[in-house]
Amino acid sequence: MRKDSGKADAIENLLQDIGFPTNIKGYPYLTHAILLISTDEKNLNSLNDNLYAKIAKEYNTTAGAVERAIRHAISTTWLRGNLELQQKLFRYTVDPEKGKPTNSEFLSLISNIIRKDYQ
């Protein structure tokens, strides 16, 4: 449990460094998703059917609401966050036409960073 607590702190620190506003609805969903994926990468393979549903159950909402809130959190951060750090972390993985990573791109990259730090 202590290891997960350290992971959770690392996730929150990284998200705040990127510029995620902690007061938006998607923030707790996002931190929870990253923790679950960094613990078991299989969670990334079925976001809609498994991961979002798992998080929705814990927060008494729907999988669709979790997905939308995470997407909104990423969009908001991409507009207002730390652009320099975003570019450093995501480099060329973000489609320039979209201007921001997809949920799965974001979750995958951040989870990989956290996993590397806690192996």
mmCIF file with all atom_site columns, C-alpha atoms in Angstrom, residues 15-117:
data_model
loop_
_atom_site.group_PDB
_atom_site.id
_atom_site.type_symbol
_atom_site.label_atom_id
_atom_site.label_alt_id
_atom_site.label_comp_id
_atom_site.label_asym_id
_atom_site.label_entity_id
_atom_site.label_seq_id
_atom_site.pdbx_PDB_ins_code
_atom_site.Cartn_x
_atom_site.Cartn_y
_atom_site.Cartn_z
_atom_site.occupancy
_atom_site.B_iso_or_equiv
_atom_site.pdbx_formal_charge
_atom_site.auth_seq_id
_atom_site.auth_comp_id
_atom_site.auth_asym_id
_atom_site.auth_atom_id
_atom_site.pdbx_PDB_model_num
ATOM 1   C CA . LEU A 1 15  ? -0.016  16.257 -13.293 1.00 0.00 ? 15  LEU A CA 1
ATOM 2   C CA . GLN A 1 16  ? 0.329   19.488 -11.348 1.00 0.00 ? 16  GLN A CA 1
ATOM 3   C CA . ASP A 1 17  ? 3.694   20.174 -13.020 1.00 0.00 ? 17  ASP A CA 1
ATOM 4   C CA . ILE A 1 18  ? 2.013   19.706 -16.412 1.00 0.00 ? 18  ILE A CA 1
ATOM 5   C CA . GLY A 1 19  ? -0.595  22.229 -15.294 1.00 0.00 ? 19  GLY A CA 1
ATOM 6   C CA . PHE A 1 20  ? -3.663  20.126 -14.519 1.00 0.00 ? 20  PHE A CA 1
ATOM 7   C CA . PRO A 1 21  ? -6.184  22.105 -12.501 1.00 0.00 ? 21  PRO A CA 1
ATOM 8   C CA . THR A 1 22  ? -6.940  19.981 -9.453  1.00 0.00 ? 22  THR A CA 1
ATOM 9   C CA . ASN A 1 23  ? -10.424 21.423 -9.101  1.00 0.00 ? 23  ASN A CA 1
ATOM 10  C CA . ILE A 1 24  ? -11.931 19.988 -12.291 1.00 0.00 ? 24  ILE A CA 1
ATOM 11  C CA . LYS A 1 25  ? -14.074 16.878 -12.259 1.00 0.00 ? 25  LYS A CA 1
ATOM 12  C CA . GLY A 1 26  ? -11.742 14.762 -14.406 1.00 0.00 ? 26  GLY A CA 1
ATOM 13  C CA . TYR A 1 27  ? -8.719  15.175 -12.134 1.00 0.00 ? 27  TYR A CA 1
ATOM 14  C CA . PRO A 1 28  ? -9.544  12.415 -9.602  1.00 0.00 ? 28  PRO A CA 1
ATOM 15  C CA . TYR A 1 29  ? -10.653 10.097 -12.416 1.00 0.00 ? 29  TYR A CA 1
ATOM 16  C CA . LEU A 1 30  ? -7.401  10.742 -14.252 1.00 0.00 ? 30  LEU A CA 1
ATOM 17  C CA . THR A 1 31  ? -5.191  10.138 -11.219 1.00 0.00 ? 31  THR A CA 1
ATOM 18  C CA . HIS A 1 32  ? -7.085  6.932  -10.467 1.00 0.00 ? 32  HIS A CA 1
ATOM 19  C CA . ALA A 1 33  ? -6.794  5.736  -14.074 1.00 0.00 ? 33  ALA A CA 1
ATOM 20  C CA . ILE A 1 34  ? -3.051  6.402  -14.185 1.00 0.00 ? 34  ILE A CA 1
ATOM 21  C CA . LEU A 1 35  ? -2.563  4.552  -10.898 1.00 0.00 ? 35  LEU A CA 1
ATOM 22  C CA . LEU A 1 36  ? -4.511  1.533  -12.178 1.00 0.00 ? 36  LEU A CA 1
ATOM 23  C CA . ILE A 1 37  ? -2.650  1.470  -15.508 1.00 0.00 ? 37  ILE A CA 1
ATOM 24  C CA . SER A 1 38  ? 0.765   1.951  -13.924 1.00 0.00 ? 38  SER A CA 1
ATOM 25  C CA . THR A 1 39  ? -0.011  -0.976 -11.622 1.00 0.00 ? 39  THR A CA 1
ATOM 26  C CA . ASP A 1 40  ? -1.351  -3.233 -14.387 1.00 0.00 ? 40  ASP A CA 1
ATOM 27  C CA . GLU A 1 41  ? -0.781  -2.229 -18.017 1.00 0.00 ? 41  GLU A CA 1
ATOM 28  C CA . LYS A 1 42  ? -3.646  -4.503 -19.148 1.00 0.00 ? 42  LYS A CA 1
ATOM 29  C CA . ASN A 1 43  ? -6.020  -1.804 -17.915 1.00 0.00 ? 43  ASN A CA 1
ATOM 30  C CA . LEU A 1 44  ? -4.975  0.331  -20.890 1.00 0.00 ? 44  LEU A CA 1
ATOM 31  C CA . ASN A 1 45  ? -6.188  -2.263 -23.401 1.00 0.00 ? 45  ASN A CA 1
ATOM 32  C CA . SER A 1 46  ? -9.866  -1.834 -22.622 1.00 0.00 ? 46  SER A CA 1
ATOM 33  C CA . LEU A 1 47  ? -10.448 1.720  -21.474 1.00 0.00 ? 47  LEU A CA 1
ATOM 34  C CA . ASN A 1 48  ? -14.156 1.976  -22.224 1.00 0.00 ? 48  ASN A CA 1
ATOM 35  C CA . ASP A 1 49  ? -15.193 -1.554 -21.303 1.00 0.00 ? 49  ASP A CA 1
ATOM 36  C CA . ASN A 1 50  ? -13.056 -2.031 -18.240 1.00 0.00 ? 50  ASN A CA 1
ATOM 37  C CA . LEU A 1 51  ? -11.084 0.877  -16.828 1.00 0.00 ? 51  LEU A CA 1
ATOM 38  C CA . TYR A 1 52  ? -13.672 3.647  -17.132 1.00 0.00 ? 52  TYR A CA 1
ATOM 39  C CA . ALA A 1 53  ? -16.361 1.295  -15.800 1.00 0.00 ? 53  ALA A CA 1
ATOM 40  C CA . LYS A 1 54  ? -14.181 0.376  -12.814 1.00 0.00 ? 54  LYS A CA 1
ATOM 41  C CA . ILE A 1 55  ? -13.574 4.036  -11.987 1.00 0.00 ? 55  ILE A CA 1
ATOM 42  C CA . ALA A 1 56  ? -17.233 4.935  -12.585 1.00 0.00 ? 56  ALA A CA 1
ATOM 43  C CA . LYS A 1 57  ? -18.345 2.303  -10.100 1.00 0.00 ? 57  LYS A CA 1
ATOM 44  C CA . GLU A 1 58  ? -16.077 3.745  -7.402  1.00 0.00 ? 58  GLU A CA 1
ATOM 45  C CA . TYR A 1 59  ? -17.309 7.291  -8.033  1.00 0.00 ? 59  TYR A CA 1
ATOM 46  C CA . ASN A 1 60  ? -20.965 6.334  -8.541  1.00 0.00 ? 60  ASN A CA 1
ATOM 47  C CA . THR A 1 61  ? -21.169 7.637  -12.112 1.00 0.00 ? 61  THR A CA 1
ATOM 48  C CA . THR A 1 62  ? -21.079 6.224  -15.640 1.00 0.00 ? 62  THR A CA 1
ATOM 49  C CA . ALA A 1 63  ? -18.154 5.092  -17.766 1.00 0.00 ? 63  ALA A CA 1
ATOM 50  C CA . GLY A 1 64  ? -19.138 7.687  -20.380 1.00 0.00 ? 64  GLY A CA 1
ATOM 51  C CA . ALA A 1 65  ? -19.010 10.460 -17.785 1.00 0.00 ? 65  ALA A CA 1
ATOM 52  C CA . VAL A 1 66  ? -15.544 9.331  -16.677 1.00 0.00 ? 66  VAL A CA 1
ATOM 53  C CA . GLU A 1 67  ? -14.293 9.282  -20.278 1.00 0.00 ? 67  GLU A CA 1
ATOM 54  C CA . ARG A 1 68  ? -15.695 12.752 -21.023 1.00 0.00 ? 68  ARG A CA 1
ATOM 55  C CA . ALA A 1 69  ? -14.345 14.241 -17.788 1.00 0.00 ? 69  ALA A CA 1
ATOM 56  C CA . ILE A 1 70  ? -10.854 12.880 -18.505 1.00 0.00 ? 70  ILE A CA 1
ATOM 57  C CA . ARG A 1 71  ? -11.006 14.174 -22.091 1.00 0.00 ? 71  ARG A CA 1
ATOM 58  C CA . HIS A 1 72  ? -12.114 17.598 -20.813 1.00 0.00 ? 72  HIS A CA 1
ATOM 59  C CA . ALA A 1 73  ? -9.304  17.639 -18.227 1.00 0.00 ? 73  ALA A CA 1
ATOM 60  C CA . ILE A 1 74  ? -6.719  16.885 -20.907 1.00 0.00 ? 74  ILE A CA 1
ATOM 61  C CA . SER A 1 75  ? -8.173  19.537 -23.260 1.00 0.00 ? 75  SER A CA 1
ATOM 62  C CA . THR A 1 76  ? -8.244  22.171 -20.524 1.00 0.00 ? 76  THR A CA 1
ATOM 63  C CA . THR A 1 77  ? -4.675  21.443 -19.524 1.00 0.00 ? 77  THR A CA 1
ATOM 64  C CA . TRP A 1 78  ? -3.467  21.537 -23.105 1.00 0.00 ? 78  TRP A CA 1
ATOM 65  C CA . LEU A 1 79  ? -4.879  25.038 -23.455 1.00 0.00 ? 79  LEU A CA 1
ATOM 66  C CA . ARG A 1 80  ? -3.796  26.443 -20.082 1.00 0.00 ? 80  ARG A CA 1
ATOM 67  C CA . GLY A 1 81  ? -1.026  24.194 -18.763 1.00 0.00 ? 81  GLY A CA 1
ATOM 68  C CA . ASN A 1 82  ? 2.748   24.120 -18.882 1.00 0.00 ? 82  ASN A CA 1
ATOM 69  C CA . LEU A 1 83  ? 3.331   24.014 -22.647 1.00 0.00 ? 83  LEU A CA 1
ATOM 70  C CA . GLU A 1 84  ? 7.084   23.558 -22.324 1.00 0.00 ? 84  GLU A CA 1
ATOM 71  C CA . LEU A 1 85  ? 6.746   20.453 -20.139 1.00 0.00 ? 85  LEU A CA 1
ATOM 72  C CA . GLN A 1 86  ? 3.921   19.085 -22.301 1.00 0.00 ? 86  GLN A CA 1
ATOM 73  C CA . GLN A 1 87  ? 6.130   19.324 -25.381 1.00 0.00 ? 87  GLN A CA 1
ATOM 74  C CA . LYS A 1 88  ? 9.083   17.822 -23.544 1.00 0.00 ? 88  LYS A CA 1
ATOM 75  C CA . LEU A 1 89  ? 7.060   14.809 -22.347 1.00 0.00 ? 89  LEU A CA 1
ATOM 76  C CA . PHE A 1 90  ? 4.931   14.184 -25.422 1.00 0.00 ? 90  PHE A CA 1
ATOM 77  C CA . ARG A 1 91  ? 7.338   15.315 -28.163 1.00 0.00 ? 91  ARG A CA 1
ATOM 78  C CA . TYR A 1 92  ? 6.035   13.973 -31.464 1.00 0.00 ? 92  TYR A CA 1
ATOM 79  C CA . THR A 1 93  ? 3.409   11.612 -30.079 1.00 0.00 ? 93  THR A CA 1
ATOM 80  C CA . VAL A 1 94  ? 0.659   14.214 -30.338 1.00 0.00 ? 94  VAL A CA 1
ATOM 81  C CA . ASP A 1 95  ? -1.090  14.689 -33.672 1.00 0.00 ? 95  ASP A CA 1
ATOM 82  C CA . PRO A 1 96  ? -0.472  18.345 -34.617 1.00 0.00 ? 96  PRO A CA 1
ATOM 83  C CA . GLU A 1 97  ? -3.936  18.638 -36.174 1.00 0.00 ? 97  GLU A CA 1
ATOM 84  C CA . LYS A 1 98  ? -5.664  17.557 -32.963 1.00 0.00 ? 98  LYS A CA 1
ATOM 85  C CA . GLY A 1 99  ? -3.323  19.631 -30.850 1.00 0.00 ? 99  GLY A CA 1
ATOM 86  C CA . LYS A 1 100 ? -3.640  17.390 -27.806 1.00 0.00 ? 100 LYS A CA 1
ATOM 87  C CA . PRO A 1 101 ? -3.187  13.732 -26.946 1.00 0.00 ? 101 PRO A CA 1
ATOM 88  C CA . THR A 1 102 ? -6.102  11.329 -26.891 1.00 0.00 ? 102 THR A CA 1
ATOM 89  C CA . ASN A 1 103 ? -7.105  9.867  -23.542 1.00 0.00 ? 103 ASN A CA 1
ATOM 90  C CA . SER A 1 104 ? -5.278  6.626  -24.295 1.00 0.00 ? 104 SER A CA 1
ATOM 91  C CA . GLU A 1 105 ? -2.130  8.439  -25.507 1.00 0.00 ? 105 GLU A CA 1
ATOM 92  C CA . PHE A 1 106 ? -2.057  10.569 -22.390 1.00 0.00 ? 106 PHE A CA 1
ATOM 93  C CA . LEU A 1 107 ? -2.791  7.719  -19.975 1.00 0.00 ? 107 LEU A CA 1
ATOM 94  C CA . SER A 1 108 ? -0.219  5.484  -21.650 1.00 0.00 ? 108 SER A CA 1
ATOM 95  C CA . LEU A 1 109 ? 2.625   7.999  -21.578 1.00 0.00 ? 109 LEU A CA 1
ATOM 96  C CA . ILE A 1 110 ? 2.066   9.215  -18.020 1.00 0.00 ? 110 ILE A CA 1
ATOM 97  C CA . SER A 1 111 ? 1.596   5.647  -16.752 1.00 0.00 ? 111 SER A CA 1
ATOM 98  C CA . ASN A 1 112 ? 4.875   4.619  -18.401 1.00 0.00 ? 112 ASN A CA 1
ATOM 99  C CA . ILE A 1 113 ? 6.695   7.493  -16.707 1.00 0.00 ? 113 ILE A CA 1
ATOM 100 C CA . ILE A 1 114 ? 5.268   6.516  -13.315 1.00 0.00 ? 114 ILE A CA 1
ATOM 101 C CA . ARG A 1 115 ? 5.935   2.811  -13.876 1.00 0.00 ? 115 ARG A CA 1
ATOM 102 C CA . LYS A 1 116 ? 9.603   3.506  -14.702 1.00 0.00 ? 116 LYS A CA 1
ATOM 103 C CA . ASP A 1 117 ? 9.993   5.491  -11.506 1.00 0.00 ? 117 ASP A CA 1
#
